[in-house]
Short mmCIF file of N, CA and C in Angstrom, two decimals:
data_model
loop_
_atom_site.label_atom_id
_atom_site.label_comp_id
_atom_site.label_asym_id
_atom_site.label_seq_id
_atom_site.Cartn_x
_atom_site.Cartn_y
_atom_site.Cartn_z
N GLN A 1 0.85 -1.18 0.00
CA GLN A 1 0.00 0.00 0.00
C GLN A 1 0.90 1.24 0.00
N TYR A 2 0.55 2.21 -0.82
CA TYR A 2 1.38 3.38 -0.99
C TYR A 2 1.05 4.53 -0.04
N PHE A 3 -0.18 4.56 0.45
CA PHE A 3 -0.55 5.66 1.35
C PHE A 3 -1.68 5.22 2.27
N ASP A 4 -1.83 5.94 3.35
CA ASP A 4 -2.93 5.76 4.29
C ASP A 4 -3.63 7.09 4.45
N ILE A 5 -4.92 7.03 4.65
CA ILE A 5 -5.69 8.23 4.96
C ILE A 5 -5.92 8.22 6.47
N MET A 6 -5.52 9.29 7.11
CA MET A 6 -5.69 9.42 8.55
C MET A 6 -6.53 10.66 8.83
N VAL A 7 -7.44 10.54 9.75
CA VAL A 7 -8.27 11.67 10.12
C VAL A 7 -7.63 12.37 11.31
N SER A 8 -7.48 13.66 11.20
CA SER A 8 -6.93 14.45 12.30
C SER A 8 -7.98 14.62 13.38
N GLY A 9 -7.53 14.60 14.61
CA GLY A 9 -8.43 14.85 15.72
C GLY A 9 -8.46 16.32 16.13
N PHE A 10 -7.85 17.18 15.31
CA PHE A 10 -7.78 18.60 15.64
C PHE A 10 -9.17 19.22 15.65
N ASP A 11 -9.49 19.93 16.72
CA ASP A 11 -10.78 20.60 16.85
C ASP A 11 -10.72 21.90 16.05
N GLU A 12 -11.43 21.96 14.95
CA GLU A 12 -11.34 23.07 14.01
C GLU A 12 -12.12 24.29 14.48
N LYS A 13 -11.72 24.85 15.58
CA LYS A 13 -12.44 26.02 16.10
C LYS A 13 -11.46 27.13 16.49
N LEU A 14 -10.57 27.44 15.57
CA LEU A 14 -9.66 28.56 15.82
C LEU A 14 -10.46 29.86 15.80
N PRO A 15 -10.12 30.80 16.66
CA PRO A 15 -10.85 32.08 16.66
C PRO A 15 -10.59 32.87 15.36
N HIS A 16 -11.63 33.17 14.64
CA HIS A 16 -11.49 33.87 13.36
C HIS A 16 -10.82 35.23 13.51
N THR A 17 -11.03 35.88 14.63
CA THR A 17 -10.51 37.23 14.82
C THR A 17 -8.99 37.28 14.89
N GLU A 18 -8.34 36.14 15.06
CA GLU A 18 -6.87 36.11 15.13
C GLU A 18 -6.20 36.11 13.76
N PHE A 19 -7.00 36.11 12.70
CA PHE A 19 -6.44 35.98 11.35
C PHE A 19 -6.85 37.17 10.48
N ASP A 20 -5.93 37.57 9.61
CA ASP A 20 -6.17 38.70 8.72
C ASP A 20 -7.10 38.36 7.57
N SER A 21 -7.21 37.07 7.26
CA SER A 21 -8.02 36.68 6.11
C SER A 21 -8.51 35.25 6.28
N ALA A 22 -9.48 34.89 5.45
CA ALA A 22 -9.97 33.52 5.44
C ALA A 22 -8.87 32.56 4.98
N LEU A 23 -8.03 33.01 4.06
CA LEU A 23 -6.92 32.19 3.60
C LEU A 23 -5.96 31.86 4.74
N ALA A 24 -5.61 32.86 5.53
CA ALA A 24 -4.70 32.63 6.66
C ALA A 24 -5.32 31.65 7.66
N TYR A 25 -6.62 31.79 7.89
CA TYR A 25 -7.34 30.87 8.78
C TYR A 25 -7.29 29.44 8.24
N CYS A 26 -7.54 29.30 6.95
CA CYS A 26 -7.55 27.99 6.31
C CYS A 26 -6.16 27.34 6.37
N LEU A 27 -5.13 28.11 6.08
CA LEU A 27 -3.77 27.59 6.11
C LEU A 27 -3.37 27.14 7.52
N GLN A 28 -3.72 27.92 8.52
CA GLN A 28 -3.39 27.55 9.89
C GLN A 28 -4.15 26.30 10.33
N THR A 29 -5.40 26.18 9.93
CA THR A 29 -6.18 24.99 10.26
C THR A 29 -5.55 23.75 9.64
N ALA A 30 -5.15 23.83 8.38
CA ALA A 30 -4.50 22.70 7.71
C ALA A 30 -3.18 22.35 8.41
N LYS A 31 -2.43 23.37 8.79
CA LYS A 31 -1.16 23.13 9.49
C LYS A 31 -1.40 22.42 10.82
N MET A 32 -2.41 22.84 11.56
CA MET A 32 -2.70 22.22 12.85
C MET A 32 -3.18 20.78 12.67
N LYS A 33 -3.93 20.51 11.60
CA LYS A 33 -4.34 19.15 11.31
C LYS A 33 -3.11 18.27 11.04
N ALA A 34 -2.18 18.78 10.25
CA ALA A 34 -0.96 18.03 9.94
C ALA A 34 -0.15 17.76 11.20
N GLN A 35 -0.03 18.75 12.06
CA GLN A 35 0.73 18.57 13.30
C GLN A 35 0.08 17.52 14.20
N GLU A 36 -1.25 17.48 14.23
CA GLU A 36 -1.94 16.50 15.05
C GLU A 36 -1.72 15.09 14.50
N VAL A 37 -1.76 14.93 13.19
CA VAL A 37 -1.48 13.62 12.58
C VAL A 37 -0.02 13.23 12.84
N CYS A 38 0.88 14.19 12.78
CA CYS A 38 2.29 13.93 13.09
C CYS A 38 2.43 13.36 14.50
N GLN A 39 1.68 13.89 15.44
CA GLN A 39 1.70 13.37 16.80
C GLN A 39 1.20 11.92 16.85
N GLN A 40 0.19 11.62 16.04
CA GLN A 40 -0.31 10.24 15.98
C GLN A 40 0.77 9.28 15.48
N LEU A 41 1.65 9.79 14.62
CA LEU A 41 2.68 8.95 13.99
C LEU A 41 4.04 9.03 14.68
N LYS A 42 4.11 9.66 15.84
CA LYS A 42 5.42 9.94 16.45
C LYS A 42 6.22 8.68 16.77
N ASP A 43 5.59 7.54 16.94
CA ASP A 43 6.32 6.31 17.27
C ASP A 43 6.74 5.51 16.04
N ILE A 44 6.37 5.98 14.86
CA ILE A 44 6.79 5.31 13.63
C ILE A 44 8.15 5.85 13.24
N HIS A 45 9.10 4.94 13.07
CA HIS A 45 10.48 5.37 12.79
C HIS A 45 10.79 5.20 11.31
N GLN A 46 10.10 5.96 10.50
CA GLN A 46 10.37 5.98 9.07
C GLN A 46 10.01 7.36 8.53
N THR A 47 10.54 7.66 7.38
CA THR A 47 10.24 8.94 6.76
C THR A 47 8.78 8.94 6.32
N THR A 48 8.06 9.98 6.69
CA THR A 48 6.63 10.05 6.40
C THR A 48 6.30 11.42 5.83
N LEU A 49 5.54 11.42 4.77
CA LEU A 49 5.03 12.66 4.18
C LEU A 49 3.58 12.81 4.61
N ILE A 50 3.27 13.94 5.19
CA ILE A 50 1.89 14.23 5.60
C ILE A 50 1.35 15.34 4.72
N ILE A 51 0.23 15.09 4.10
CA ILE A 51 -0.45 16.10 3.30
C ILE A 51 -1.75 16.44 4.00
N ALA A 52 -1.93 17.69 4.34
CA ALA A 52 -3.14 18.12 5.04
C ALA A 52 -3.80 19.24 4.25
N ALA A 53 -5.11 19.35 4.40
CA ALA A 53 -5.86 20.39 3.71
C ALA A 53 -7.07 20.78 4.55
N ASP A 54 -7.62 21.90 4.20
CA ASP A 54 -8.86 22.34 4.82
C ASP A 54 -9.64 23.11 3.77
N THR A 55 -10.94 23.14 3.94
CA THR A 55 -11.81 23.90 3.06
C THR A 55 -12.54 24.93 3.89
N VAL A 56 -12.51 26.16 3.42
CA VAL A 56 -13.21 27.24 4.11
C VAL A 56 -14.08 27.97 3.10
N VAL A 57 -15.31 28.20 3.46
CA VAL A 57 -16.20 29.02 2.63
C VAL A 57 -16.22 30.41 3.26
N ALA A 58 -15.95 31.41 2.44
CA ALA A 58 -15.94 32.78 2.94
C ALA A 58 -16.72 33.66 1.97
N PHE A 59 -17.36 34.66 2.53
CA PHE A 59 -18.09 35.65 1.74
C PHE A 59 -17.65 37.01 2.23
N LYS A 60 -17.05 37.78 1.32
CA LYS A 60 -16.50 39.10 1.70
C LYS A 60 -15.57 38.95 2.89
N ASP A 61 -14.74 37.92 2.85
CA ASP A 61 -13.74 37.59 3.86
C ASP A 61 -14.36 37.27 5.23
N HIS A 62 -15.64 36.95 5.24
CA HIS A 62 -16.31 36.49 6.45
C HIS A 62 -16.40 34.96 6.36
N ILE A 63 -15.79 34.27 7.31
CA ILE A 63 -15.75 32.81 7.29
C ILE A 63 -17.10 32.25 7.69
N LEU A 64 -17.60 31.35 6.86
CA LEU A 64 -18.86 30.67 7.14
C LEU A 64 -18.54 29.26 7.64
N GLU A 65 -18.89 28.99 8.86
CA GLU A 65 -18.66 27.67 9.44
C GLU A 65 -19.69 26.68 8.90
N LYS A 66 -19.54 25.42 9.30
CA LYS A 66 -20.55 24.43 8.93
C LYS A 66 -21.88 24.88 9.50
N PRO A 67 -22.93 24.81 8.72
CA PRO A 67 -24.23 25.25 9.22
C PRO A 67 -24.66 24.42 10.43
N SER A 68 -25.28 25.08 11.39
CA SER A 68 -25.70 24.41 12.61
C SER A 68 -27.10 23.82 12.50
N SER A 69 -27.83 24.18 11.43
CA SER A 69 -29.19 23.69 11.25
C SER A 69 -29.58 23.90 9.79
N THR A 70 -30.73 23.38 9.44
CA THR A 70 -31.26 23.59 8.09
C THR A 70 -31.52 25.07 7.83
N GLU A 71 -32.02 25.74 8.85
CA GLU A 71 -32.29 27.18 8.72
C GLU A 71 -30.99 27.97 8.52
N ASP A 72 -29.96 27.58 9.25
CA ASP A 72 -28.66 28.24 9.13
C ASP A 72 -28.09 28.01 7.74
N ALA A 73 -28.23 26.80 7.21
CA ALA A 73 -27.75 26.50 5.86
C ALA A 73 -28.50 27.33 4.83
N THR A 74 -29.81 27.48 5.01
CA THR A 74 -30.61 28.30 4.09
C THR A 74 -30.16 29.76 4.14
N ARG A 75 -29.91 30.26 5.35
CA ARG A 75 -29.44 31.63 5.52
C ARG A 75 -28.12 31.84 4.78
N MET A 76 -27.20 30.90 4.93
CA MET A 76 -25.89 31.01 4.26
C MET A 76 -26.04 30.97 2.75
N LEU A 77 -26.84 30.05 2.25
CA LEU A 77 -27.04 29.96 0.81
C LEU A 77 -27.69 31.21 0.25
N ASP A 78 -28.65 31.78 0.98
CA ASP A 78 -29.28 33.03 0.57
C ASP A 78 -28.25 34.16 0.51
N MET A 79 -27.38 34.21 1.52
CA MET A 79 -26.34 35.25 1.55
C MET A 79 -25.39 35.09 0.36
N LEU A 80 -24.99 33.86 0.08
CA LEU A 80 -24.06 33.62 -1.03
C LEU A 80 -24.73 33.86 -2.38
N ASN A 81 -26.02 33.66 -2.44
CA ASN A 81 -26.76 33.85 -3.69
C ASN A 81 -26.98 35.32 -4.02
N GLY A 82 -26.83 36.16 -3.01
CA GLY A 82 -26.95 37.59 -3.26
C GLY A 82 -28.30 38.05 -2.93
#
């Protein structure tokens, strides 16, 4: 097998106000996910490549989190639709 998919246990709730942009928030979240997976692999004594990513939806640089309800999802879609 050439690769394994591992799920990070990182709690994706970084405070948005600490970042200048949605991009910076997304990059930091991906970095923290990678670091958490690295901790999971700390006892493996071989060279390991970790690829991490995150997806952030933003509107006018306002980060939209996962909707908390159907109504919240509708509100977000309406906002994105204009």
